[in-house]
JSON list of C-alpha atoms in Angstrom, two decimals:
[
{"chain": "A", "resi": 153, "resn": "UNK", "atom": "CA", "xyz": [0.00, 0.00, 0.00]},
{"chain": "A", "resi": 154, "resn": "UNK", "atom": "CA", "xyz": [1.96, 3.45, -1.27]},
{"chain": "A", "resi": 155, "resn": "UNK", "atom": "CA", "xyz": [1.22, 6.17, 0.97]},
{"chain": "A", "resi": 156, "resn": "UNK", "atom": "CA", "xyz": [2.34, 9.67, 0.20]},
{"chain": "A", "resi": 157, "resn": "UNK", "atom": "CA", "xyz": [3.53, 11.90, 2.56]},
{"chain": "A", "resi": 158, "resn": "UNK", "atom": "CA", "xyz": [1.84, 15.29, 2.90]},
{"chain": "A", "resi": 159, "resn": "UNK", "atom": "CA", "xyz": [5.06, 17.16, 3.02]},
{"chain": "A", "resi": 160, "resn": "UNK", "atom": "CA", "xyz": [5.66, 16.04, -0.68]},
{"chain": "A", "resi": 161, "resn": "UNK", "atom": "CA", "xyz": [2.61, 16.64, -2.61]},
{"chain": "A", "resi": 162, "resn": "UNK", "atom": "CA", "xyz": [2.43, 19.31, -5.16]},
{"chain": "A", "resi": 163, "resn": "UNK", "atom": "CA", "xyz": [-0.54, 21.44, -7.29]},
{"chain": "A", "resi": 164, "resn": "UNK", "atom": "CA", "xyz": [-1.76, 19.25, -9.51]},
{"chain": "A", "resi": 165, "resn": "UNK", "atom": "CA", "xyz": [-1.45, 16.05, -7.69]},
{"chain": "A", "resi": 166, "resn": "UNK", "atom": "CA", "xyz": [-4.27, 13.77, -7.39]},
{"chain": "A", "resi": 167, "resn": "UNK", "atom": "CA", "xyz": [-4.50, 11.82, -3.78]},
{"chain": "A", "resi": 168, "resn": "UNK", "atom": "CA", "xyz": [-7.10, 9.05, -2.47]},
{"chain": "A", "resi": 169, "resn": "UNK", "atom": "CA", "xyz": [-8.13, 9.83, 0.98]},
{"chain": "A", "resi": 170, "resn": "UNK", "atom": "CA", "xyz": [-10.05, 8.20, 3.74]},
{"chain": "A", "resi": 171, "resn": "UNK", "atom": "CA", "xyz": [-12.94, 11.09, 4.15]},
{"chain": "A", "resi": 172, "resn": "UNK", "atom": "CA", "xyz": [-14.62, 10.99, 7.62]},
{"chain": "A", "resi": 173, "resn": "UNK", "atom": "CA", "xyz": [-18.07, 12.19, 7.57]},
{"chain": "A", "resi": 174, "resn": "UNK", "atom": "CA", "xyz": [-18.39, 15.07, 9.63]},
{"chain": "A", "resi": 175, "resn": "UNK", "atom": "CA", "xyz": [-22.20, 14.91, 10.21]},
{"chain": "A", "resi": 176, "resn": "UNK", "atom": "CA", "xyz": [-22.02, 10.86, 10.64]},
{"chain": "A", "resi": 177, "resn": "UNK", "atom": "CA", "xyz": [-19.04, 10.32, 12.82]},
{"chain": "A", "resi": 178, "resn": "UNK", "atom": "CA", "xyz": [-19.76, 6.00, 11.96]},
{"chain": "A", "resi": 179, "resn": "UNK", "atom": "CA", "xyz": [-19.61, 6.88, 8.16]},
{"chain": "A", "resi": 180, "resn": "UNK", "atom": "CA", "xyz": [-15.89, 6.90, 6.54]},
{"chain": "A", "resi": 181, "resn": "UNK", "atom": "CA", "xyz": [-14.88, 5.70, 2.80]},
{"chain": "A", "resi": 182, "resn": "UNK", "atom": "CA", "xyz": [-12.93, 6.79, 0.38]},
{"chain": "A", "resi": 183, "resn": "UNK", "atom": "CA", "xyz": [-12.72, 9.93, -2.00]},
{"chain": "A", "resi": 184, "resn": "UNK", "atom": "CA", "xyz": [-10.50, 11.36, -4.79]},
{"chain": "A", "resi": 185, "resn": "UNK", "atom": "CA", "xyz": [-9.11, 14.82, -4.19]},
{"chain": "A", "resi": 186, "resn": "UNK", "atom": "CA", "xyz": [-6.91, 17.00, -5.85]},
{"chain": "A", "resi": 187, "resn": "UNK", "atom": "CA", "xyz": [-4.31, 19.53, -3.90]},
{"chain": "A", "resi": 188, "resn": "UNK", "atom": "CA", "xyz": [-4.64, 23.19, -5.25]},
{"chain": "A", "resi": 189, "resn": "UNK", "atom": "CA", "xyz": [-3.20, 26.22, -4.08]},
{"chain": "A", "resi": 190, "resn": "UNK", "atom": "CA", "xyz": [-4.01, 27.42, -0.54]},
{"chain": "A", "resi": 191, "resn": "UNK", "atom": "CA", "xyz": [-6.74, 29.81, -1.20]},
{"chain": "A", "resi": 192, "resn": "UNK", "atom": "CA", "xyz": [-5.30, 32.62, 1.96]},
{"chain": "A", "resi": 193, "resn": "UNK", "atom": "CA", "xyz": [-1.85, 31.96, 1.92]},
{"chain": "A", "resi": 194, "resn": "UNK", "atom": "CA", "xyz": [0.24, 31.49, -1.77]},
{"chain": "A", "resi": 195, "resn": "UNK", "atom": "CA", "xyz": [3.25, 29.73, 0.25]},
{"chain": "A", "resi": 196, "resn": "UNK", "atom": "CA", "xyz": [1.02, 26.73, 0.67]},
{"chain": "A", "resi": 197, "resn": "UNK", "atom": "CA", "xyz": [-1.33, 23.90, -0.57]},
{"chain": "A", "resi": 198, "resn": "UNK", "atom": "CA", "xyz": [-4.51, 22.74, 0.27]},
{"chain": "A", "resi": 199, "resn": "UNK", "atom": "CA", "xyz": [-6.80, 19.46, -0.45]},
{"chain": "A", "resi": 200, "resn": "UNK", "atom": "CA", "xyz": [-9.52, 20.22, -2.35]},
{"chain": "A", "resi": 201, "resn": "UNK", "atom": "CA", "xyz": [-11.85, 17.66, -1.88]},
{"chain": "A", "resi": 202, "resn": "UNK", "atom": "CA", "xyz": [-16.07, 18.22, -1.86]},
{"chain": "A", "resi": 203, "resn": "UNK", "atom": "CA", "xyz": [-16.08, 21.21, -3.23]},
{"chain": "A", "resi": 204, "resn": "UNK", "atom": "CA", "xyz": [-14.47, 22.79, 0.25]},
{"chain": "A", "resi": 205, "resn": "UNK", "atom": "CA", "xyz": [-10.60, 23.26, 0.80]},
{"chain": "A", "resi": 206, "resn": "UNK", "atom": "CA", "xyz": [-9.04, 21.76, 3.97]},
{"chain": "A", "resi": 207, "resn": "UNK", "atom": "CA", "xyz": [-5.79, 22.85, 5.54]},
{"chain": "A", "resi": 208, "resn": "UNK", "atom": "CA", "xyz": [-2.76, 19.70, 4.94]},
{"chain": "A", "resi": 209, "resn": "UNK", "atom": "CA", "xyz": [-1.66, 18.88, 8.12]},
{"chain": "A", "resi": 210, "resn": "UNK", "atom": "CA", "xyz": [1.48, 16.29, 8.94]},
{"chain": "A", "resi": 211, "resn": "UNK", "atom": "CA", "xyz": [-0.80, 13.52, 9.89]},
{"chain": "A", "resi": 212, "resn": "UNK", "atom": "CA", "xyz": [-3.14, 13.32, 7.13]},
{"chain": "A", "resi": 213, "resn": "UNK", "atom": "CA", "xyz": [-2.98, 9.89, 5.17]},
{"chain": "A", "resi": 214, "resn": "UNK", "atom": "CA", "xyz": [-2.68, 10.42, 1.71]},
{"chain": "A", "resi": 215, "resn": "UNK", "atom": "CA", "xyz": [-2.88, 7.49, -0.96]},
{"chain": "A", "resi": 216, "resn": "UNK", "atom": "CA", "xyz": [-1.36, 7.02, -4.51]},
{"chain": "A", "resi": 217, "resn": "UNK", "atom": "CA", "xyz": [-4.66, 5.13, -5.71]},
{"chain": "A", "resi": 218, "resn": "UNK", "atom": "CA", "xyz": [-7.87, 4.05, -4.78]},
{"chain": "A", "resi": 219, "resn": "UNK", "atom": "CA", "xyz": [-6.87, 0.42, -4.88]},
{"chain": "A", "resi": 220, "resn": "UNK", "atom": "CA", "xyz": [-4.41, 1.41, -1.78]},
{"chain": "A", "resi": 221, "resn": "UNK", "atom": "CA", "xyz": [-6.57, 3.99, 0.02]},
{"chain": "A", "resi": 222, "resn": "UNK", "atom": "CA", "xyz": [-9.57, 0.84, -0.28]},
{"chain": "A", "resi": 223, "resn": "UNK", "atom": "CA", "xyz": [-6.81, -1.93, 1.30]},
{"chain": "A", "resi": 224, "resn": "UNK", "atom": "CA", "xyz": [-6.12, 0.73, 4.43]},
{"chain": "A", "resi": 225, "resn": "UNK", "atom": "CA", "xyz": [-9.92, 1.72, 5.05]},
{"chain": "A", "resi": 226, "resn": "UNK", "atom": "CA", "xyz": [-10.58, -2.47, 4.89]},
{"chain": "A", "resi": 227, "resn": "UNK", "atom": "CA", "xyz": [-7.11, -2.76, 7.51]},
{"chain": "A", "resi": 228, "resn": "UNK", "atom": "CA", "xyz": [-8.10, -0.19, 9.62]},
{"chain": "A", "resi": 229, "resn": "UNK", "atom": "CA", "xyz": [-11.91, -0.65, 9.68]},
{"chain": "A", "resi": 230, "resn": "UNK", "atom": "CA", "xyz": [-12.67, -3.86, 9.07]},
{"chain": "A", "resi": 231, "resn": "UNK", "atom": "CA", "xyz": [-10.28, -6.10, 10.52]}
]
């Protein structure tokens, strides 16, 4: 499973995530998203991901495909 660290992703890059739902706390699964400039500060990125932006922080899991992002959520929530 090919995780990518958050400190090395780039504009452009496409990332699978693990997307909690915020208004379901028991409902997780998996979602594209794209990282795009940082809409307040131009030194940064952000994840763009449902149409809202969300701040990258250190501990954010980030996947190279779905396949892999799929294999974690099944490790980590199913096992």
């Amino acid at each position: 499973m090919e995780m990518i660290n958050p400190k090395e992703v780039k504009v452009g890059d496409e990332v699978f995530v693990i997307y909690n739902n915020p208004h379901t706390p028991t409902v997780s699964n998996v979602r594209a998203a794209e990282i795009v400039p940082h809409p307040k500060d131009p030194n940064s990125t952000a994840l763009f991901l449902n149409e809202t932006f969300h701040v990258i922080e250190d501990d954010d899991a980030f996947f190279a495909s779905e396949a892999d992002a799929e294999k974690a959520f099944q490790e980590h929530y199913l096992d």
